[in-house]
Short mmCIF file of C-alpha atoms in Angstrom, two decimals:
data_model
loop_
_atom_site.label_atom_id
_atom_site.label_comp_id
_atom_site.label_asym_id
_atom_site.label_seq_id
_atom_site.Cartn_x
_atom_site.Cartn_y
_atom_site.Cartn_z
CA PHE A 1 0.00 0.00 0.00
CA LEU A 2 2.71 2.47 0.98
CA HIS A 3 4.74 1.81 -2.17
CA THR A 4 1.74 1.92 -4.53
CA MET A 5 0.03 4.94 -2.99
CA GLY A 6 3.21 6.91 -2.24
CA TYR A 7 2.73 7.35 1.52
CA ALA A 8 5.04 6.88 4.50
CA ARG A 9 3.80 4.77 7.43
CA GLU A 10 3.48 7.75 9.76
CA ASP A 11 1.29 9.50 7.15
CA VAL A 12 -1.24 6.68 7.24
CA VAL A 13 -1.54 5.21 10.71
CA GLY A 14 -4.46 6.69 12.62
CA ARG A 15 -6.02 8.43 9.62
CA THR A 16 -9.14 7.51 7.66
CA SER A 17 -9.31 7.12 3.90
CA LEU A 18 -11.65 10.11 3.78
CA GLU A 19 -9.10 12.27 5.54
CA MET A 20 -6.46 11.17 3.08
CA ARG A 21 -8.83 11.77 0.12
CA ILE A 22 -7.94 8.36 -1.31
CA TRP A 23 -11.31 7.80 -3.00
CA ALA A 24 -11.35 9.42 -6.43
CA ASP A 25 -15.00 8.49 -6.75
CA PRO A 26 -17.01 8.63 -3.48
CA ASP A 27 -19.50 6.15 -4.94
CA ASP A 28 -16.79 3.46 -4.84
CA ARG A 29 -16.53 3.80 -1.06
CA ARG A 30 -20.30 3.75 -0.65
CA LYS A 31 -20.63 0.54 -2.74
CA ILE A 32 -17.92 -1.13 -0.67
CA GLN A 33 -19.65 -0.18 2.58
CA ASP A 34 -22.99 -1.47 1.27
CA SER A 35 -21.44 -4.80 0.27
CA ILE A 36 -19.61 -5.29 3.58
CA ASN A 37 -22.69 -4.33 5.58
CA ALA A 38 -24.74 -6.83 3.57
CA THR A 39 -22.32 -9.77 3.28
CA GLY A 40 -19.31 -8.95 5.41
CA TYR A 41 -16.94 -8.80 2.44
CA VAL A 42 -16.31 -7.46 -1.06
CA ARG A 43 -14.36 -9.25 -3.80
CA ASN A 44 -12.41 -7.77 -6.74
CA MET A 45 -14.39 -4.57 -7.07
CA GLU A 46 -12.88 -2.18 -9.60
CA VAL A 47 -12.33 1.22 -7.99
CA ASN A 48 -10.42 4.42 -8.66
CA ARG A 49 -8.07 5.56 -5.91
CA ARG A 50 -5.95 8.69 -5.62
CA THR A 51 -2.26 8.49 -4.73
CA ARG A 52 -0.52 11.00 -2.50
CA ALA A 53 0.82 12.71 -5.66
CA GLY A 54 -2.72 12.97 -7.03
CA ARG A 55 -2.43 10.27 -9.66
CA ILE A 56 -5.61 8.23 -10.20
CA LEU A 57 -5.07 4.46 -10.18
CA THR A 58 -7.53 1.81 -11.26
CA MET A 59 -7.44 -0.98 -8.67
CA LEU A 60 -9.10 -4.27 -7.85
CA PHE A 61 -10.26 -3.95 -4.26
CA SER A 62 -11.12 -6.83 -1.94
CA ALA A 63 -12.00 -6.51 1.75
CA GLU A 64 -13.45 -8.53 4.61
CA ARG A 65 -14.68 -7.68 8.07
CA ILE A 66 -12.50 -9.28 10.77
CA ASP A 67 -12.33 -9.22 14.55
CA VAL A 68 -9.05 -8.26 16.23
CA ALA A 69 -9.01 -8.63 20.03
CA GLY A 70 -12.73 -7.99 20.14
CA GLU A 71 -12.50 -4.93 17.91
CA ALA A 72 -14.27 -4.89 14.52
CA CYS A 73 -11.71 -4.23 11.80
CA MET A 74 -11.49 -4.57 8.02
CA LEU A 75 -8.72 -6.33 6.14
CA SER A 76 -8.34 -5.04 2.58
CA VAL A 77 -6.18 -5.88 -0.43
CA SER A 78 -5.76 -3.59 -3.44
CA GLN A 79 -4.13 -4.54 -6.72
CA ASP A 80 -3.07 -1.83 -9.16
CA ILE A 81 -4.45 -2.75 -12.58
CA SER A 82 -3.98 0.68 -14.17
CA GLU A 83 -1.48 -0.55 -16.74
CA ARG A 84 -3.58 -3.61 -17.54
CA LYS A 85 -6.63 -1.36 -17.84
CA LYS A 86 -4.76 0.98 -20.15
CA ILE A 87 -3.66 -1.89 -22.35
CA GLN A 88 -7.21 -3.23 -22.41
CA GLU A 89 -8.61 0.18 -23.37
CA GLU A 90 -5.99 0.55 -26.11
CA ARG A 91 -6.86 -2.92 -27.37
CA GLU A 92 -10.56 -2.08 -27.37
CA ALA A 93 -9.86 1.19 -29.17
CA SER A 94 -7.77 -0.67 -31.75
CA HIS A 95 -10.55 -3.23 -32.14
CA HIS A 96 -13.05 -0.42 -32.61
CA VAL A 97 -10.89 1.20 -35.29
CA MET A 98 -10.45 -2.14 -37.05
CA GLN A 99 -14.18 -2.84 -36.89
CA SER A 100 -14.97 0.64 -38.22
CA LEU A 101 -12.63 0.06 -41.16
CA LEU A 102 -14.24 -3.30 -41.87
CA ASN A 103 -17.73 -1.81 -41.68
CA ALA A 104 -16.75 0.72 -44.35
CA VAL A 105 -16.15 -2.13 -46.83
CA PRO A 106 -19.36 -2.93 -48.75
CA ASP A 107 -18.39 -6.56 -49.38
CA MET A 108 -17.98 -9.42 -46.91
CA LEU A 109 -14.64 -9.34 -45.12
CA PHE A 110 -13.56 -11.38 -42.12
CA VAL A 111 -10.38 -12.31 -40.24
CA VAL A 112 -9.75 -15.77 -38.77
CA ASP A 113 -7.02 -17.01 -36.42
CA ARG A 114 -5.21 -20.35 -36.69
CA ASP A 115 -8.15 -22.08 -34.97
CA PHE A 116 -10.44 -20.57 -37.62
CA ASN A 117 -12.23 -18.43 -35.04
CA ILE A 118 -13.66 -15.26 -36.58
CA ARG A 119 -11.76 -12.42 -34.92
CA TYR A 120 -13.25 -9.61 -36.97
CA SER A 121 -15.99 -9.41 -39.57
CA ASN A 122 -18.27 -6.82 -41.10
CA TYR A 123 -20.93 -9.42 -42.09
CA GLN A 124 -21.71 -7.35 -45.18
CA GLY A 125 -22.17 -7.94 -48.88
CA PRO A 126 -24.25 -10.68 -50.50
CA ASP A 127 -24.01 -12.87 -47.38
CA LEU A 128 -25.23 -10.18 -44.99
CA MET A 129 -25.96 -11.70 -41.60
CA PRO A 130 -28.43 -10.24 -39.06
CA ALA A 131 -26.79 -8.99 -35.86
CA GLU A 132 -28.72 -11.45 -33.71
CA ASP A 133 -27.20 -14.39 -35.63
CA ARG A 134 -23.61 -13.34 -35.01
CA GLU A 135 -21.65 -15.10 -32.28
CA GLU A 136 -18.44 -14.31 -30.45
CA ASN A 137 -15.53 -16.71 -31.01
CA CYS A 138 -17.38 -18.65 -33.66
CA THR A 139 -15.47 -20.56 -36.35
CA CYS A 140 -15.92 -19.61 -39.96
CA TYR A 141 -16.88 -23.12 -41.01
CA SER A 142 -19.62 -23.41 -38.36
CA ARG A 143 -20.94 -19.90 -39.00
CA PHE A 144 -21.06 -19.95 -42.80
CA LYS A 145 -21.21 -23.65 -43.67
CA GLN A 146 -22.75 -25.21 -40.54
CA ARG A 147 -19.87 -27.69 -40.39
CA ASN A 148 -17.86 -29.19 -37.54
CA THR A 149 -14.54 -29.14 -39.41
CA PRO A 150 -12.90 -26.79 -41.94
CA CYS A 151 -14.09 -27.04 -45.54
CA GLU A 152 -12.13 -29.27 -47.92
CA THR A 153 -11.48 -26.32 -50.24
CA CYS A 154 -10.88 -23.78 -47.45
CA SER A 155 -8.83 -20.81 -48.67
CA ALA A 156 -7.56 -20.04 -45.16
CA VAL A 157 -6.08 -23.54 -44.77
CA LYS A 158 -4.02 -23.03 -47.92
CA VAL A 159 -2.86 -19.56 -46.90
CA PHE A 160 -1.84 -20.74 -43.41
CA ALA A 161 0.15 -23.54 -45.05
CA SER A 162 1.84 -21.53 -47.82
CA GLY A 163 1.90 -17.95 -46.55
CA GLN A 164 0.78 -16.91 -50.04
CA ALA A 165 -2.35 -15.00 -51.03
CA ILE A 166 -4.82 -16.87 -53.25
CA THR A 167 -7.88 -15.91 -55.31
CA ARG A 168 -10.63 -18.23 -56.51
CA GLU A 169 -14.19 -18.13 -57.78
CA LEU A 170 -17.08 -20.22 -56.47
CA GLU A 171 -20.71 -20.49 -57.47
CA ASN A 172 -23.12 -20.46 -54.55
CA PRO A 173 -25.55 -23.37 -55.05
CA LYS A 174 -28.22 -21.58 -53.02
CA ASP A 175 -28.62 -18.59 -55.31
CA GLY A 176 -26.53 -19.55 -58.36
CA ARG A 177 -24.43 -16.41 -58.06
CA THR A 178 -20.66 -16.28 -58.38
CA ARG A 179 -18.44 -15.18 -55.51
CA GLU A 180 -14.80 -14.13 -55.77
CA ILE A 181 -12.82 -15.10 -52.65
CA ARG A 182 -9.48 -13.48 -51.96
CA ALA A 183 -7.50 -14.75 -48.98
CA PHE A 184 -4.23 -13.24 -47.80
CA PRO A 185 -2.00 -13.71 -44.73
CA ILE A 186 -1.29 -11.53 -41.70
CA PHE A 187 2.18 -12.22 -40.27
CA ASP A 188 3.24 -11.92 -36.63
CA ALA A 189 6.52 -10.47 -35.35
CA ASP A 190 8.26 -13.82 -35.97
CA GLY A 191 7.20 -13.93 -39.62
CA GLN A 192 4.60 -16.65 -39.05
CA VAL A 193 1.07 -16.49 -40.43
CA SER A 194 -1.06 -15.69 -37.39
CA MET A 195 -4.31 -14.77 -39.11
CA VAL A 196 -5.91 -14.83 -42.54
CA VAL A 197 -8.13 -12.21 -44.12
CA GLU A 198 -10.85 -13.42 -46.48
CA TYR A 199 -12.54 -10.94 -48.81
CA VAL A 200 -15.73 -12.14 -50.50
CA ARG A 201 -17.60 -10.24 -53.17
CA ASP A 202 -20.41 -11.05 -55.58
CA ILE A 203 -19.00 -10.83 -59.12
CA THR A 204 -22.01 -12.30 -60.96
CA ASP A 205 -22.83 -9.04 -62.71
CA ILE A 206 -19.16 -8.43 -63.50
CA LYS A 207 -18.84 -11.90 -65.03
CA ALA A 208 -21.99 -11.34 -67.07
CA ALA A 209 -20.60 -8.01 -68.30
CA GLU A 210 -17.28 -9.68 -69.19
CA ILE A 211 -19.10 -12.36 -71.20
CA GLU A 212 -21.17 -9.73 -72.99
CA THR A 213 -18.04 -7.69 -73.73
CA ARG A 214 -16.28 -10.76 -75.15
CA LYS A 215 -19.30 -11.53 -77.34
CA ARG A 216 -19.35 -7.98 -78.68
CA GLN A 217 -15.61 -8.04 -79.26
CA GLN A 218 -15.87 -11.35 -81.11
CA PHE A 219 -18.73 -9.93 -83.18
CA LEU A 220 -16.73 -6.81 -84.08
CA GLU A 221 -13.64 -8.87 -84.86
CA SER A 222 -15.75 -11.10 -87.11
CA VAL A 223 -17.15 -8.06 -88.91
CA LEU A 224 -13.67 -6.60 -89.35
CA TYR A 225 -12.24 -9.92 -90.53
CA HIS A 226 -14.93 -10.71 -93.09
CA ALA A 227 -15.72 -7.20 -94.32
CA PRO A 228 -14.56 -6.61 -97.92
CA ASP A 229 -13.74 -3.01 -97.08
CA ALA A 230 -10.39 -1.89 -95.70
CA ILE A 231 -11.11 -1.03 -92.06
CA ILE A 232 -8.02 0.42 -90.42
CA THR A 233 -7.63 1.45 -86.77
CA LEU A 234 -5.04 4.08 -85.90
CA ASN A 235 -3.76 5.61 -82.68
CA ASP A 236 -3.84 9.32 -81.86
CA ALA A 237 -0.59 9.78 -83.83
CA HIS A 238 -2.29 8.33 -86.94
CA ARG A 239 -0.15 5.21 -86.87
CA VAL A 240 -1.73 1.87 -87.78
CA ILE A 241 -2.61 -0.40 -84.86
CA ASP A 242 -5.02 -2.76 -86.67
CA TRP A 243 -5.04 -3.75 -90.34
CA ASN A 244 -7.91 -6.02 -91.36
CA PRO A 245 -7.88 -8.64 -94.17
CA GLY A 246 -9.83 -6.20 -96.38
CA ALA A 247 -6.94 -3.74 -96.09
CA VAL A 248 -4.47 -6.50 -97.01
CA GLN A 249 -6.56 -7.36 -100.09
CA MET A 250 -7.02 -3.74 -101.13
CA PHE A 251 -3.53 -2.33 -100.57
CA GLY A 252 -1.23 -5.37 -100.62
CA PHE A 253 0.55 -4.68 -97.31
CA THR A 254 0.60 -7.39 -94.67
CA PRO A 255 -0.37 -6.45 -91.07
CA GLU A 256 3.30 -6.81 -90.07
CA GLU A 257 4.29 -4.29 -92.74
CA ALA A 258 1.49 -1.85 -91.95
CA ILE A 259 1.23 -1.78 -88.15
CA GLY A 260 3.19 1.11 -86.64
CA GLN A 261 3.36 3.04 -89.92
CA GLN A 262 1.77 6.37 -90.81
CA LEU A 263 -1.30 5.57 -92.88
CA ASP A 264 -0.74 8.38 -95.40
CA ASP A 265 2.86 7.21 -95.99
CA LEU A 266 1.53 3.76 -96.89
CA VAL A 267 -1.36 4.50 -99.25
CA ALA A 268 -1.13 8.17 -100.36
CA HIS A 269 1.45 9.00 -103.06
CA ASP A 270 2.69 12.42 -104.03
CA ARG A 271 -0.28 13.46 -106.15
CA VAL A 272 -2.90 12.87 -103.44
CA TYR A 273 -0.70 13.28 -100.36
CA PRO A 274 -1.75 16.91 -99.64
CA GLU A 275 -5.43 15.94 -99.79
CA ALA A 276 -4.82 12.87 -97.59
CA ASN A 277 -2.88 14.92 -95.03
CA GLN A 278 -5.64 17.52 -94.93
CA GLN A 279 -8.22 14.82 -94.10
CA THR A 280 -5.83 13.36 -91.51
CA GLN A 281 -5.48 16.68 -89.70
CA ARG A 282 -9.22 17.12 -89.76
CA VAL A 283 -10.01 13.77 -88.15
CA LEU A 284 -7.18 14.18 -85.62
CA SER A 285 -8.81 17.43 -84.54
CA GLY A 286 -11.87 15.41 -83.56
CA GLN A 287 -13.98 16.02 -86.66
CA ARG A 288 -15.70 13.30 -88.62
CA VAL A 289 -14.68 12.95 -92.26
CA GLU A 290 -17.74 12.15 -94.32
CA THR A 291 -17.51 9.73 -97.23
CA PHE A 292 -15.69 11.16 -100.24
CA GLU A 293 -14.24 9.80 -103.45
CA THR A 294 -10.48 9.75 -103.91
CA ILE A 295 -7.51 7.67 -105.05
CA ARG A 296 -5.13 5.68 -102.88
CA TYR A 297 -2.29 3.38 -103.92
CA ARG A 298 -1.36 -0.25 -103.49
CA LYS A 299 2.05 -1.45 -102.33
CA ASP A 300 3.09 -1.96 -106.00
CA GLY A 301 2.05 1.61 -106.91
CA THR A 302 -1.23 0.65 -108.62
CA PRO A 303 -3.89 3.32 -108.05
CA VAL A 304 -7.11 2.26 -106.35
CA HIS A 305 -10.28 4.31 -106.66
CA VAL A 306 -11.93 4.37 -103.24
CA MET A 307 -14.72 5.86 -101.20
CA ALA A 308 -13.03 6.98 -97.97
CA ALA A 309 -14.36 8.03 -94.57
CA GLY A 310 -12.86 8.58 -91.14
CA SER A 311 -14.12 8.93 -87.58
CA PRO A 312 -12.32 9.95 -84.38
CA ILE A 313 -12.37 7.54 -81.43
CA GLU A 314 -12.87 9.43 -78.16
CA VAL A 315 -12.90 8.14 -74.60
CA ASP A 316 -14.17 10.60 -71.98
CA GLU A 317 -13.96 13.32 -74.64
CA VAL A 318 -10.24 12.60 -75.20
CA LEU A 319 -9.05 11.52 -78.65
CA THR A 320 -7.50 8.06 -78.39
CA GLY A 321 -7.51 7.01 -82.04
CA VAL A 322 -9.11 7.02 -85.48
CA VAL A 323 -10.90 4.49 -87.63
CA ALA A 324 -10.56 4.82 -91.40
CA VAL A 325 -12.72 2.92 -93.91
CA TYR A 326 -11.99 2.50 -97.63
CA THR A 327 -14.37 0.94 -100.16
CA ASN A 328 -12.81 -0.14 -103.45
CA ILE A 329 -14.77 1.38 -106.34
CA THR A 330 -12.14 0.74 -109.03
CA ALA A 331 -14.37 -1.74 -110.88
CA LEU A 332 -17.23 0.77 -110.75
CA LYS A 333 -15.01 3.53 -112.14
CA GLN A 334 -13.78 1.22 -114.90
CA ALA A 335 -17.37 0.31 -115.77
CA GLU A 336 -18.26 4.00 -115.86
CA ALA A 337 -15.30 4.66 -118.16
CA ARG A 338 -16.34 1.84 -120.52
CA LEU A 339 -19.89 3.10 -120.55
CA LYS A 340 -18.72 6.62 -121.33
CA GLU A 341 -16.46 5.33 -124.11
CA SER A 342 -19.33 3.28 -125.58
CA HIS A 343 -21.63 6.28 -125.42
CA GLU A 344 -19.08 8.46 -127.21
CA ARG A 345 -18.65 5.85 -129.98
CA PHE A 346 -22.41 5.70 -130.37
CA LEU A 347 -22.60 9.47 -130.78
CA THR A 348 -19.79 9.35 -133.34
CA VAL A 349 -21.71 6.78 -135.41
CA LEU A 350 -24.82 8.93 -135.31
CA GLU A 351 -22.91 11.90 -136.57
#
């Protein structure tokens, strides 16, 4: 008592606790008196006591009424638990912070120890659990799977064994929806896996969107592959990034020869280069180039009469590329020339 409370023996003997102002909270003294009057003792009551220097200590207080030479006395024992209390409060505060962070996550997230007891969880996401169904120190396999042992495909078991994070997808037989499960380790000071975090989210809609995107991409690729027109995709520097079979057929360059090259350098020779460059600058400024008739050139220098058009590709109003489309009208122009020649011969005969 003297060491803990900071008093000398002569400061204590003959004085009451009230005189020494030991009780930081007068209610503590009243509760002790009530208990001793009722039962003759008090056991491990948590009280706040003031030291001689004025410091408040949290203590476990036990006392019992005894008789000494016919005089009623009280024997008491106090244990300073201030440091333990502080550690407990810090732990509770840390737990509260951790729980607050977990609760901010919209998907299911929980932490298990090596015995698979759930240490933290937000019980959110597609497997939201009512508060009344949550239990303290409950294992993950009993809570979520109603099992007595860990699941055969348990992610946590694998992470505890390997120390490596894993990701897998499972379909829930109850609702037919797909869950993505990510499990990753938490290491202790010795580098051992002490706990595992499991993050569970419903990715059914994402998977459906991925499938739909793949279908659309396959459809577009099929259109590009089978289209007779030259459909050429360029980046924002007007360099070729995709060269479809129609472009190979029309201009004679293979994709390996064309990709990375300036389109105008490939298919526009000196005579039409100024016109081609003018259309290039227009589409690179974000304007659509409507269909027009012009001439472009094959790899061997043969002219090709084409109908050309171009459109900018913008993402979030930022130019990311251009698509150019050429339709070969050489046969049509040749037919027109033959028809004109035939018409002129006919007029000559009439004259």
